[in-house]
XYZ file of C-alpha atoms in Angstrom:
780
model
C 79.799 131.193 104.061
C 76.999 133.721 103.580
C 79.360 136.077 101.761
C 79.464 133.722 98.756
C 76.756 134.480 96.213
C 75.897 132.639 93.023
C 74.471 134.019 89.789
C 74.047 132.831 86.238
C 77.339 134.449 85.167
C 79.743 132.914 87.699
C 78.023 129.515 87.495
C 79.797 128.891 84.212
C 83.161 129.365 85.918
C 82.127 126.982 88.682
C 81.148 124.402 86.068
C 84.525 124.832 84.366
C 86.238 124.392 87.740
C 84.315 121.140 88.261
C 85.409 119.833 84.839
C 89.042 120.583 85.721
C 88.595 118.724 88.997
C 87.071 115.756 87.171
C 89.962 115.656 84.678
C 92.507 115.817 87.512
C 90.814 112.975 89.426
C 90.567 110.736 86.355
C 94.229 111.377 85.513
C 95.265 110.642 89.098
C 93.271 107.392 89.122
C 94.849 106.246 85.849
C 98.290 106.950 87.287
C 97.628 105.387 90.721
C 95.836 102.163 89.782
C 98.870 100.310 88.320
C 100.899 101.274 91.402
C 98.428 100.138 94.049
C 96.484 97.032 95.033
C 93.450 95.863 96.968
C 94.457 94.421 100.344
C 92.531 91.544 101.932
C 94.761 90.648 104.889
C 92.786 90.371 108.117
C 95.791 91.400 110.216
C 96.238 94.623 108.258
C 92.918 95.831 109.670
C 94.383 95.811 113.184
C 96.312 98.643 114.833
C 100.070 98.690 114.632
C 101.783 97.908 117.940
C 104.412 100.236 119.361
C 106.431 99.366 122.449
C 108.997 101.533 124.176
C 112.516 100.203 123.718
C 111.769 97.903 120.786
C 111.796 98.963 117.163
C 108.256 99.045 115.701
C 109.696 97.351 112.610
C 110.480 94.284 114.740
C 106.818 93.758 115.626
C 105.681 94.503 112.078
C 108.228 92.149 110.495
C 107.380 89.290 112.853
C 103.657 89.788 112.224
C 104.163 89.852 108.453
C 106.344 86.745 108.574
C 103.846 84.823 110.681
C 101.108 86.070 108.361
C 102.816 84.276 105.461
C 103.168 80.876 107.133
C 101.118 77.909 105.918
C 101.018 74.350 107.222
C 99.527 71.163 105.813
C 99.051 67.795 107.463
C 98.770 64.900 105.024
C 97.806 61.388 106.018
C 98.340 58.776 103.235
C 95.784 56.036 102.763
C 98.379 53.397 103.678
C 99.942 53.539 107.121
C 102.870 51.190 106.426
C 106.111 53.070 107.075
C 107.874 52.791 103.745
C 108.656 55.090 100.853
C 105.452 54.190 99.002
C 103.245 55.581 101.755
C 104.593 59.137 101.461
C 104.304 59.481 97.706
C 101.311 61.735 98.296
C 103.376 63.912 100.638
C 106.262 64.134 98.175
C 103.888 64.953 95.340
C 102.217 67.711 97.354
C 105.537 69.266 98.353
C 106.771 69.192 94.759
C 103.591 70.851 93.470
C 103.900 73.623 96.043
C 107.436 74.351 94.872
C 106.287 74.461 91.244
C 103.688 77.143 92.063
C 106.465 79.716 92.363
C 104.770 81.751 95.119
C 106.551 80.224 98.097
C 109.782 81.509 99.539
C 110.429 78.055 100.919
C 108.646 74.715 101.241
C 109.829 71.971 103.558
C 108.697 69.268 105.878
C 111.630 66.929 106.002
C 115.320 66.479 105.494
C 116.912 64.599 102.625
C 119.856 62.227 103.075
C 122.165 64.901 101.646
C 120.852 67.494 104.099
C 121.373 65.033 106.947
C 124.994 64.606 105.878
C 125.468 68.373 105.883
C 123.789 68.492 109.274
C 126.254 65.940 110.623
C 129.291 67.720 109.154
C 128.239 71.057 110.615
C 127.456 69.534 114.007
C 130.847 67.847 114.095
C 132.676 71.041 113.167
C 131.029 73.195 115.836
C 130.284 70.508 118.415
C 132.295 72.216 121.126
C 130.614 75.607 120.773
C 127.087 74.173 120.518
C 127.066 72.369 123.839
C 123.709 71.430 125.301
C 122.725 72.039 128.916
C 122.732 68.351 129.938
C 126.253 67.753 128.641
C 127.418 70.936 130.341
C 125.929 69.755 133.610
C 127.694 66.373 133.318
C 130.994 68.098 132.618
C 130.595 70.285 135.677
C 129.669 67.281 137.804
C 132.456 65.113 136.376
C 130.062 62.411 135.154
C 130.611 62.721 131.399
C 132.930 59.682 131.266
C 130.322 57.468 132.934
C 127.682 58.718 130.485
C 129.967 57.947 127.515
C 130.560 54.419 128.807
C 126.815 53.969 129.195
C 126.301 55.011 125.583
C 129.087 52.744 124.297
C 127.891 49.645 126.093
C 124.199 50.302 125.467
C 122.779 48.351 122.547
C 120.090 51.001 121.948
C 122.529 53.940 121.815
C 124.235 52.695 118.663
C 127.671 54.261 119.154
C 129.992 53.211 116.309
C 133.791 53.002 116.256
C 133.833 55.749 113.589
C 131.853 58.097 115.812
C 134.206 57.423 118.732
C 137.259 58.085 116.604
C 135.870 61.393 115.316
C 134.188 62.519 118.510
C 135.400 60.550 121.551
C 133.502 62.799 123.981
C 130.262 62.286 121.977
C 129.750 66.047 121.856
C 128.131 65.956 118.433
C 125.131 64.308 120.015
C 124.491 67.629 121.748
C 123.630 69.238 118.420
C 121.379 66.325 117.513
C 119.705 66.527 120.904
C 118.959 70.198 120.276
C 117.475 69.387 116.896
C 115.274 66.766 118.535
C 114.414 69.262 121.238
C 112.716 71.537 118.749
C 110.269 68.723 118.025
C 109.656 67.409 121.524
C 109.876 70.654 123.463
C 106.722 71.784 125.229
C 103.516 70.127 124.130
C 104.664 69.261 120.606
C 103.864 65.732 119.401
C 106.058 65.943 116.300
C 108.752 63.374 115.633
C 111.166 62.546 112.835
C 110.305 59.553 110.663
C 112.952 58.130 108.340
C 111.870 56.426 105.130
C 113.449 53.013 104.644
C 114.498 53.550 101.043
C 116.581 56.718 100.684
C 116.937 57.529 104.380
C 115.010 60.761 103.874
C 113.424 62.052 107.064
C 110.104 63.777 107.517
C 108.265 65.491 110.337
C 105.247 63.491 111.398
C 102.805 63.001 114.245
C 100.233 60.410 115.233
C 96.677 61.250 116.149
C 94.679 59.564 118.919
C 93.571 56.839 116.507
C 97.165 55.964 115.610
C 97.017 57.468 112.121
C 100.250 59.086 110.902
C 100.171 62.668 109.612
C 103.112 64.137 107.702
C 103.833 67.844 107.995
C 104.604 70.249 105.136
C 105.443 73.893 105.845
C 105.347 76.757 103.362
C 106.232 80.444 103.538
C 104.737 82.804 100.969
C 106.759 85.450 99.224
C 106.450 88.882 100.818
C 104.295 90.337 98.035
C 101.741 87.533 97.959
C 99.072 89.270 100.027
C 97.316 91.580 97.686
C 93.709 90.662 97.005
C 94.124 89.297 93.475
C 97.176 87.157 94.114
C 95.863 85.737 97.402
C 92.657 84.659 95.669
C 94.704 83.070 92.889
C 96.948 81.247 95.386
C 94.005 79.851 97.359
C 92.279 78.803 94.129
C 95.448 76.977 92.988
C 95.747 75.244 96.352
C 92.121 74.102 96.176
C 92.740 72.736 92.681
C 95.870 70.908 93.862
C 93.963 69.446 96.790
C 91.335 68.007 94.442
C 94.063 66.516 92.239
C 95.823 65.056 95.288
C 92.671 63.261 96.393
C 92.122 61.935 92.855
C 95.684 60.639 92.544
C 95.818 59.194 96.043
C 92.337 58.101 97.153
C 91.583 57.919 100.888
C 94.398 60.404 101.581
C 93.402 63.095 104.054
C 94.735 66.666 104.132
C 94.375 69.500 106.650
C 95.531 73.102 106.195
C 96.179 76.174 108.328
C 97.229 79.701 107.420
C 96.137 83.332 107.670
C 95.817 83.565 103.891
C 92.832 81.197 103.988
C 91.025 83.479 106.456
C 91.949 86.554 104.410
C 90.651 84.919 101.236
C 87.409 84.033 103.017
C 87.083 87.597 104.344
C 87.822 88.984 100.883
C 85.168 86.823 99.243
C 82.592 87.748 101.874
C 83.499 91.424 101.492
C 83.110 91.137 97.728
C 79.666 89.621 98.230
C 78.818 92.434 100.648
C 79.973 95.043 98.135
C 77.753 93.498 95.479
C 74.764 93.217 97.831
C 75.167 96.654 99.365
C 76.096 98.458 96.159
C 73.503 96.898 93.886
C 70.795 96.792 96.540
C 71.209 100.403 97.638
C 71.489 101.623 94.043
C 68.282 99.872 92.973
C 66.464 101.158 96.045
C 67.660 104.726 95.550
C 66.745 104.766 91.835
C 63.275 103.362 92.553
C 62.721 105.946 95.279
C 63.751 108.858 93.055
C 61.559 107.654 90.205
C 58.626 107.354 92.577
C 59.096 110.876 93.933
C 60.357 112.901 90.961
C 58.857 110.810 88.133
C 61.726 111.918 85.918
C 65.089 110.496 84.909
C 66.969 113.803 85.196
C 67.142 113.716 89.037
C 68.341 110.112 88.771
C 71.286 110.765 86.505
C 72.129 113.903 88.465
C 72.304 111.893 91.694
C 74.297 109.196 89.896
C 76.694 111.945 88.807
C 77.148 112.943 92.465
C 77.689 109.327 93.498
C 80.232 108.602 90.780
C 82.111 111.806 91.528
C 82.159 110.927 95.232
C 83.391 107.384 94.589
C 86.059 108.653 92.185
C 87.368 111.280 94.597
C 87.211 108.905 97.575
C 89.121 106.162 95.769
C 91.801 108.562 94.526
C 92.155 110.030 98.024
C 92.647 106.625 99.675
C 95.088 105.387 97.025
C 97.073 108.629 97.171
C 97.344 108.631 100.986
C 97.755 104.899 101.702
C 99.017 103.426 98.417
C 96.373 100.690 98.675
C 92.750 100.154 99.635
C 91.461 97.409 101.894
C 88.555 95.263 100.752
C 86.692 96.023 104.004
C 87.075 99.751 103.342
C 85.229 99.249 100.058
C 82.365 97.563 101.926
C 82.024 100.304 104.546
C 82.623 103.100 102.030
C 79.620 101.966 100.024
C 77.544 103.437 102.850
C 78.917 106.897 102.012
C 76.744 106.784 98.870
C 73.714 107.527 101.038
C 75.267 110.786 102.264
C 76.824 111.774 98.918
C 73.389 112.334 97.395
C 71.934 114.256 100.356
C 73.251 117.581 99.045
C 71.802 116.910 95.605
C 68.448 115.837 97.054
C 68.094 119.086 98.982
C 68.820 121.082 95.853
C 66.520 118.981 93.655
C 63.673 119.225 96.181
C 64.003 123.000 96.179
C 64.102 123.161 92.393
C 61.221 120.766 91.793
C 58.967 122.847 94.060
C 60.071 126.373 93.133
C 61.483 126.197 89.616
C 58.740 128.553 88.338
C 59.404 131.284 90.862
C 63.188 131.280 91.235
C 66.331 130.714 89.160
C 68.792 127.909 89.963
C 71.285 130.418 91.364
C 68.623 131.733 93.765
C 67.892 128.212 94.958
C 71.578 127.637 95.551
C 71.949 130.906 97.465
C 69.111 129.837 99.755
C 70.569 126.371 100.370
C 74.286 127.118 100.434
C 74.616 128.067 104.147
C 72.840 124.902 105.302
C 74.581 122.670 102.717
C 78.033 123.986 103.587
C 77.414 123.596 107.332
C 76.159 120.052 106.700
C 79.327 119.246 104.766
C 81.525 120.665 107.517
C 79.731 118.700 110.246
C 79.972 115.427 108.251
C 83.648 116.039 107.464
C 84.392 116.683 111.140
C 82.543 113.499 112.132
C 84.518 111.417 109.635
C 87.791 113.140 110.544
C 87.330 111.842 114.079
C 87.459 108.316 112.622
C 90.859 109.085 111.125
C 92.346 109.315 114.604
C 91.223 105.777 115.424
C 94.149 103.299 115.385
C 92.570 101.063 112.740
C 93.842 101.281 109.155
C 90.448 100.330 107.722
C 88.700 103.195 109.502
C 91.438 105.637 108.564
C 90.853 104.696 104.946
C 87.088 105.072 105.430
C 87.626 108.565 106.863
C 89.760 109.676 103.912
C 87.305 108.113 101.443
C 84.342 109.873 103.064
C 85.991 113.299 103.375
C 87.145 113.300 99.746
C 83.944 111.717 98.454
C 81.548 114.019 100.298
C 83.555 117.095 99.327
C 83.468 116.059 95.658
C 79.729 115.360 95.819
C 79.194 118.780 97.418
C 81.271 120.419 94.674
C 79.179 118.612 92.060
C 75.978 120.083 93.457
C 77.414 123.592 93.796
C 79.139 123.691 90.411
C 76.993 121.539 88.119
C 73.431 121.279 89.390
C 72.442 124.941 88.743
C 73.652 124.669 85.150
C 72.050 121.279 84.556
C 68.666 122.134 86.141
C 67.921 125.313 84.201
C 64.952 123.798 82.445
C 63.680 121.605 85.267
C 59.917 121.830 85.300
C 57.787 122.444 88.354
C 55.545 119.479 89.044
C 53.139 118.214 91.657
C 54.949 115.723 93.853
C 53.188 112.612 95.188
C 52.291 112.404 98.836
C 53.023 116.119 99.273
C 49.743 116.595 101.157
C 50.681 113.822 103.582
C 54.070 115.447 104.165
C 52.377 118.789 104.725
C 50.000 117.242 107.276
C 52.975 115.671 109.087
C 54.861 118.980 109.220
C 51.795 120.886 110.412
C 51.183 118.295 113.119
C 54.630 119.017 114.530
C 54.079 122.731 114.201
C 50.792 123.009 116.104
C 50.459 119.880 118.259
C 52.004 120.140 121.713
C 50.924 116.550 122.387
C 52.970 115.207 119.465
C 55.973 117.376 120.303
C 55.914 115.974 123.839
C 54.830 112.376 123.175
C 57.238 111.436 120.357
C 60.461 112.485 122.156
C 59.188 110.917 125.387
C 58.487 107.542 123.736
C 61.877 107.563 122.035
C 63.493 108.563 125.337
C 61.845 105.643 127.188
C 62.834 103.152 124.477
C 66.341 104.575 124.576
C 66.571 104.076 128.353
C 65.393 100.460 128.069
C 67.940 99.749 125.351
C 70.806 101.471 127.183
C 69.892 99.632 130.416
C 70.229 96.278 128.608
C 73.325 97.313 126.690
C 76.386 95.144 127.244
C 79.992 96.085 126.520
C 82.408 93.647 124.903
C 85.749 94.706 123.428
C 86.892 91.187 122.525
C 88.490 91.477 119.081
C 87.651 87.884 118.174
C 83.936 88.719 118.128
C 84.246 91.479 115.555
C 84.421 89.096 112.601
C 82.730 85.779 111.929
C 85.254 83.079 111.088
C 84.531 80.153 108.762
C 83.658 76.977 110.642
C 85.526 74.632 108.279
C 88.815 76.525 108.713
C 88.429 76.685 112.488
C 87.689 72.946 112.587
C 90.839 72.130 110.621
C 92.870 74.465 112.809
C 91.698 72.686 115.961
C 92.469 69.287 114.404
C 96.008 70.364 113.477
C 96.617 71.793 116.953
C 95.465 68.535 118.535
C 97.543 66.304 116.235
C 100.869 68.165 116.395
C 100.389 69.694 119.841
C 101.015 73.224 118.580
C 98.283 75.859 118.388
C 98.206 78.913 116.179
C 97.535 81.560 118.813
C 100.080 84.328 118.525
C 101.331 84.473 122.080
C 105.056 84.838 122.560
C 107.873 86.654 124.237
C 110.130 88.866 122.144
C 113.711 89.006 123.372
C 115.506 91.935 121.782
C 118.849 93.692 121.943
C 120.963 96.260 120.143
C 122.846 93.406 118.467
C 122.725 89.624 118.144
C 125.117 88.987 121.031
C 123.083 91.068 123.471
C 119.821 89.437 122.375
C 121.272 85.919 122.814
C 122.605 86.752 126.284
C 119.210 88.096 127.315
C 117.573 84.963 125.886
C 119.785 82.745 128.046
C 119.030 84.725 131.206
C 115.304 84.773 130.514
C 115.325 81.044 129.718
C 116.444 80.413 133.292
C 113.423 82.363 134.555
C 111.039 80.439 132.283
C 112.341 77.139 133.622
C 110.531 77.907 136.880
C 107.162 78.348 135.119
C 105.629 74.886 135.450
C 102.486 75.515 133.385
C 104.290 76.815 130.304
C 105.275 75.059 127.106
C 107.813 77.090 125.168
C 110.645 76.842 122.636
C 114.048 78.460 123.164
C 116.318 79.115 120.211
C 119.229 76.593 120.524
C 121.979 79.074 119.656
C 124.251 80.258 122.493
C 125.899 83.647 122.478
C 129.543 83.764 121.404
C 130.512 84.437 125.005
C 128.705 81.258 126.038
C 130.261 79.338 123.132
C 133.749 80.305 124.328
C 132.845 79.189 127.850
C 131.699 75.840 126.417
C 134.987 75.380 124.568
C 137.013 76.274 127.670
C 134.975 73.861 129.794
C 135.568 71.008 127.328
C 139.306 71.704 127.094
C 139.516 71.702 130.855
C 137.734 68.359 131.247
C 138.885 66.498 128.153
C 142.197 65.113 129.546
C 140.470 63.820 132.664
C 137.656 62.200 130.660
C 140.085 60.565 128.217
C 142.067 59.115 131.086
C 138.909 57.730 132.704
C 137.847 56.114 129.412
C 141.250 54.482 128.983
C 141.114 53.116 132.515
C 137.683 51.672 131.659
C 139.221 49.700 128.812
C 138.508 51.905 125.831
C 142.128 51.833 124.649
C 141.051 52.092 120.985
C 139.998 55.713 121.468
C 142.733 58.065 120.309
C 143.200 61.665 121.288
C 143.726 62.768 117.715
C 140.166 63.994 117.154
C 139.964 67.536 115.855
C 138.434 69.639 118.643
C 138.698 73.140 117.228
C 138.063 76.509 118.845
C 135.668 77.718 116.171
C 132.824 79.981 117.200
C 129.684 80.035 115.106
C 128.165 83.351 114.109
C 124.375 83.809 113.969
C 124.498 84.109 110.185
C 126.482 80.873 109.847
C 123.980 79.129 112.062
C 121.013 80.531 110.111
C 122.559 79.327 106.839
C 123.164 75.856 108.228
C 120.818 72.839 108.437
C 120.822 73.195 112.237
C 118.526 76.210 112.000
C 115.875 74.299 110.054
C 112.592 74.979 111.821
C 114.026 77.829 113.879
C 114.622 80.620 111.361
C 111.098 81.931 111.813
C 112.005 82.907 115.385
C 115.009 85.071 114.445
C 114.927 88.606 113.047
C 117.806 91.023 112.550
C 117.486 94.656 111.542
C 120.157 97.315 111.321
C 119.473 98.688 114.785
C 118.120 95.659 116.667
C 117.970 91.883 116.794
C 114.940 90.046 118.146
C 114.145 86.432 119.007
C 110.681 84.944 119.439
C 109.849 82.523 122.238
C 106.466 80.889 121.395
C 104.409 79.992 124.464
C 101.527 77.589 125.004
C 99.819 76.058 127.994
C 97.606 77.128 130.868
C 98.740 80.560 131.982
C 97.547 83.998 132.923
C 98.536 86.431 130.192
C 98.767 89.309 132.658
C 101.266 87.344 134.789
C 103.502 86.716 131.781
C 103.284 90.377 130.822
C 104.462 91.225 134.341
C 107.283 88.660 134.057
C 108.436 90.276 130.808
C 108.282 93.754 132.347
C 110.623 92.614 135.138
C 113.352 91.630 132.647
C 115.332 93.996 130.455
C 114.899 93.463 126.738
C 111.817 91.230 127.045
C 108.341 92.009 125.729
C 105.230 89.836 126.055
C 102.920 89.612 123.042
C 99.344 88.390 123.369
C 97.708 89.996 120.370
C 94.166 89.178 121.349
C 94.601 90.542 124.887
C 96.493 93.617 123.700
C 94.003 94.507 121.014
C 91.115 93.945 123.408
C 92.773 96.256 125.929
C 93.445 98.760 123.151
C 89.802 98.599 122.068
C 88.747 99.312 125.657
C 91.025 102.341 125.959
C 89.896 103.823 122.653
C 86.236 103.066 123.377
C 86.438 104.989 126.635
C 88.324 107.829 124.935
C 85.829 107.936 122.069
C 82.917 107.974 124.508
C 84.427 110.992 126.234
C 85.112 112.621 122.855
C 81.523 111.996 121.734
C 80.238 113.608 124.919
C 82.504 116.625 124.445
C 81.410 117.078 120.826
C 77.730 116.892 121.822
C 78.272 119.567 124.484
C 80.205 121.814 122.092
C 77.614 121.472 119.323
C 74.796 122.086 121.806
C 76.578 125.237 122.937
C 76.871 126.407 119.336
C 73.159 125.744 118.787
C 72.290 127.788 121.885
C 74.474 130.681 120.790
C 73.320 130.657 117.164
C 69.586 129.979 117.557
C 68.792 131.055 121.102
C 67.783 129.007 124.120
C 64.481 127.500 122.922
C 65.548 126.686 119.387
C 68.994 125.596 120.556
C 67.482 123.186 123.075
C 65.169 121.711 120.445
C 68.104 121.128 118.084
C 70.198 119.617 120.879
C 67.404 117.335 122.100
C 66.825 115.941 118.601
C 70.541 115.322 118.149
C 71.069 113.678 121.574
C 68.056 111.367 121.304
C 69.158 110.240 117.838
C 72.612 109.277 119.075
C 71.136 107.603 122.163
C 68.671 105.526 120.118
C 71.469 104.478 117.767
C 73.338 102.936 120.703
C 70.202 101.690 122.486
C 69.215 99.483 119.538
C 72.229 97.308 120.346
C 70.763 96.530 123.752
C 67.313 95.953 122.290
C 68.639 93.485 119.689
C 71.008 91.649 122.032
C 74.198 93.005 120.479
C 77.144 94.499 122.308
C 78.683 97.946 122.455
C 82.224 98.248 121.151
C 84.503 100.744 119.498
C 82.889 100.334 116.071
C 79.451 101.078 117.531
C 80.693 104.387 118.902
C 82.235 105.281 115.562
C 78.837 104.776 113.958
C 77.341 106.991 116.684
C 79.711 109.766 115.600
C 78.287 109.570 112.075
C 74.740 109.628 113.486
C 75.743 112.776 115.342
C 76.870 114.379 112.086
C 73.650 113.433 110.286
C 71.517 114.642 113.210
C 73.293 117.982 113.049
C 72.581 118.150 109.301
C 68.849 117.627 109.780
C 68.712 120.251 112.528
C 70.518 122.730 110.292
C 68.200 122.111 107.331
C 65.076 122.762 109.386
C 66.669 125.800 111.001
C 67.270 127.421 107.608
C 64.691 130.220 107.598
C 65.179 130.870 103.877
C 63.734 127.450 102.978
C 60.136 126.436 103.676
C 59.456 123.698 106.218
C 57.708 121.654 103.537
C 60.749 121.736 101.251
C 63.057 120.894 104.156
C 60.831 117.992 105.198
C 60.726 116.605 101.662
C 64.493 116.775 101.293
C 65.029 115.220 104.743
C 62.606 112.398 103.923
C 64.489 111.655 100.719
C 67.879 111.972 102.443
C 66.768 109.687 105.290
C 65.346 107.038 102.997
C 68.355 106.998 100.679
C 70.759 106.937 103.616
C 68.778 104.114 105.232
C 68.869 102.210 101.944
C 72.652 102.557 101.909
C 73.376 102.062 105.597
C 70.508 99.674 106.237
C 72.023 97.033 104.016
C 75.114 97.058 106.243
C 72.960 95.124 108.712
C 73.001 92.219 106.232
C 76.806 92.024 106.309
C 78.236 88.733 107.552
C 80.909 90.628 109.480
C 79.621 91.430 113.021
C 81.597 94.684 113.242
C 80.032 95.976 110.010
C 76.523 94.764 110.833
C 76.560 96.445 114.274
C 77.861 99.562 112.526
C 74.754 99.381 110.326
C 72.375 98.807 113.250
C 73.545 101.939 115.053
C 73.381 104.040 111.903
C 69.900 102.839 110.924
C 68.367 103.368 114.349
C 70.105 106.717 114.769
C 69.135 108.037 111.329
C 65.544 106.850 111.702
C 65.293 108.631 115.059
C 66.900 111.770 113.603
C 64.321 111.729 110.817
C 61.351 111.257 113.164
C 62.518 114.015 115.494
C 63.748 116.454 112.838
C 60.461 118.484 112.769
C 60.902 119.084 116.504
C 63.327 121.838 115.448
C 60.425 123.789 113.893
C 59.201 126.467 116.349
C 55.756 125.749 117.794
C 52.974 127.779 116.213
C 49.241 127.469 115.580
C 48.355 127.138 111.919
C 45.352 129.111 110.715
C 43.343 127.620 107.919
C-alpha cells in the first residue's frame, strides 16, 4: 500500500478512471433494472433447506407453491341454505377470476364437475378401492354391507346405481373425497345449493354461523414487490365493494402475500425514515462543522457513488434486491462517507501547508487498511445462510469500494482550492485529546467503567434463536389467521412429512407404508393422498375379481334378483397424471410434486406432538423427511450463532496478533483493548435493554469489530496529527451513528437489535479511540 504515491500529474488519470467507472455503473444499472425486481417475500429471507437424498428443488418448489396459496372465508348475512345466500360467495369467486393473477380459484364443485367426478369414479372404481371396502372384502362381509346400504333409507341406493355398480365400489371414491374434508381435525363439509345442485366447501363456527371457503393460487411470478402491492390493493378494494353490495357479510383472509405486503410497506417506511433522517442529520452536522457546502456535495457524491455501485453489484449477482436489504443497506451510508470525512478533515486543517496529493499520501495507508477491514467484516456476512444478509454483504463491499475510489480519485482534484478555516469546537477537541494523552486516571477509569457496564450487560444477556421473534407480525392478520384455523380446523403452520422417491410409483409405495406407521400415532391429525400405487391398484382389481362371484351369489340368495352381472368392471389402472387431471384430485394437487429426477408427496400434520419425535420417526423410514420450518430454522440459527461466535473470537485474536506485531506490545495491547471493549459493549447493550442475543446481533458485532479496527488504525497513523484524527473520528462516529442509530427505530426486531448493537459498539469505539494514543505529558 505504501508503495503507491499520488501527485498532481497522476491525479488526472485517477479522475479519468473514476469517470469511466461511473459510466460503466450507470450503463450497467440501465441494462439491469428492466430485468430485475424488488422482492418482498418474507420466506425468501430465510435460508434454503438442503436434505441428503431429496432434491433441493423439491423443498423449494413446495415452499414456493405454499407461498402462493390464499384462502378466504365468507359468511353471508343470511344463513338460510339456498342459492340466494351464497351470491356474495359466487360474486367474490368471479371477481378473483377476473383479476387475472390467479392460477386457479375454487371453493366448490359445479353440477357438471360432479357429473365428471361420478363418471371418473365409476370408470376406475376397482383400482381406487378404499381401505374399509378392502377390509370387508378380505373378511367376506361386503355382501352384508351392500344389503345394509340397500335396505337403509338413509343410504339412498338407487336401482340405477345397483345396475351400474352392484358391488357399490364407486362409493369408495366418494368416501375418499369426503375423507379429505373430515380427515384429522378439519371441520369442513360439502354443502349443496338447492337450485343448481352446485356444491361448496363450508364450515360452521361455534355460534352456528356458516362460512364458505374460497381458495386461490397466485401465478408463479406474482411475488415481486410492485405486483404484490397491486394485488393486495385490488383485494382490499374488492373487499370494500363486497361489503357494500352485501351488507352484514363477513370475510376473513389468510395468505403469505398479505404478510409480505405488510413487511414491504413497513420496510418502505423504514427506508424513508432512515434515509431521509440520516441524510438530514449528516448534512446538518457537516454544515455545522465545515460551514461550507463543498464538503456536503462531496460527501453526497461519495454516498451516491456507493449506492449506485452497491445496487448494481446486488442486481448483477442476485438478479433482484430484497426490500429488507434496502433498509439495512441504508446504514452503509454512514461508513461510505468516513473515507471522505478523513480526507476533508485533513484538508480543512492543512490546506495552506500541503497539496491535496500530499494529504492523500498521508492518509492512504490508513484509509486502505480501513477499507480492507470493513470489506473483510462484510464478507463474513456473505457466508451466512440468509439471502438478505448475502445481498447486504455484496451491497456493502461494492458500495464501500466505490466510495473509497471516489475519495482517492476525485477528492484531490475537487479540493484544490479548499480554504483553511478555523473549525468550531476545535479547542474542546484538543482538550479531550490532551486529556487522553497525559491523564493516567482517564486512561484507566474510562475503560474500567465501560468494562464494568459490559460485564453487567453480558451477565443479563439472554439468548433466543426463535425465528418467529425476529419480525413483528401484524395483529389484524394474526387474528384472522387464528379465526380461520378455529373455524375450519386447519392451521397454517408449515409442518409436514415429505415422502419422496425416484419416480411416482416408488413415492406412492413409500406413502402407503408410512401411512401404516402414522396410524399408530394417536395425537396426530394428518392427510394422506388418496391415490394408490399401480401395484396396489392391480391388487385391488384382483381382490375384487376374486370376491365378486361369491358376493353376487350371496346377494341373489338374499333376494336381490334384479341385480345383473353385466356391469362393466374393467381392469383399468389410473396413472398419477390422469388422477391429477381428474376431479378426484380437487383439493389434493397441492400435495403432489413431480420433477424429472424425483416425485414427492406432502403429508400435512397437525395436533399435539413433539416435533423431535416426528423427525426421528421420519429418519427411521426410507424416503421420508420431516419438515418443521420454525424448528429447523431455529436450530439452524443456533448452529450459525455458535459458529459465528467462534469466528468472531478467532478474528479478534488474529487482529490482536497483527496489532502486536505491527505496533509492538504496548501499542498493540491498547489497540486490542479498545477493539474488544467496543464489541463487548455492543453485545452488552442487549442485556441492558432487555433484548436477546441472536445471529443478527453477532453479525452487527462483526461490523463493530471492523469499525473499531478503523478507529485504531486512524489514531495509529503517525503521519497524521492526533487532533486531525480525532476530528475525523468524531465526524465519522456521528455520521455513522446517525445512519445506524435510526435502525433502532425500525419496526422489525431483527433490524432494531442490529441497530442497538451497532450504536453501542460504535459509541464505545469512539470514546475509547484516543486510548490508542501513547501516553505522554504535554508541556505548555
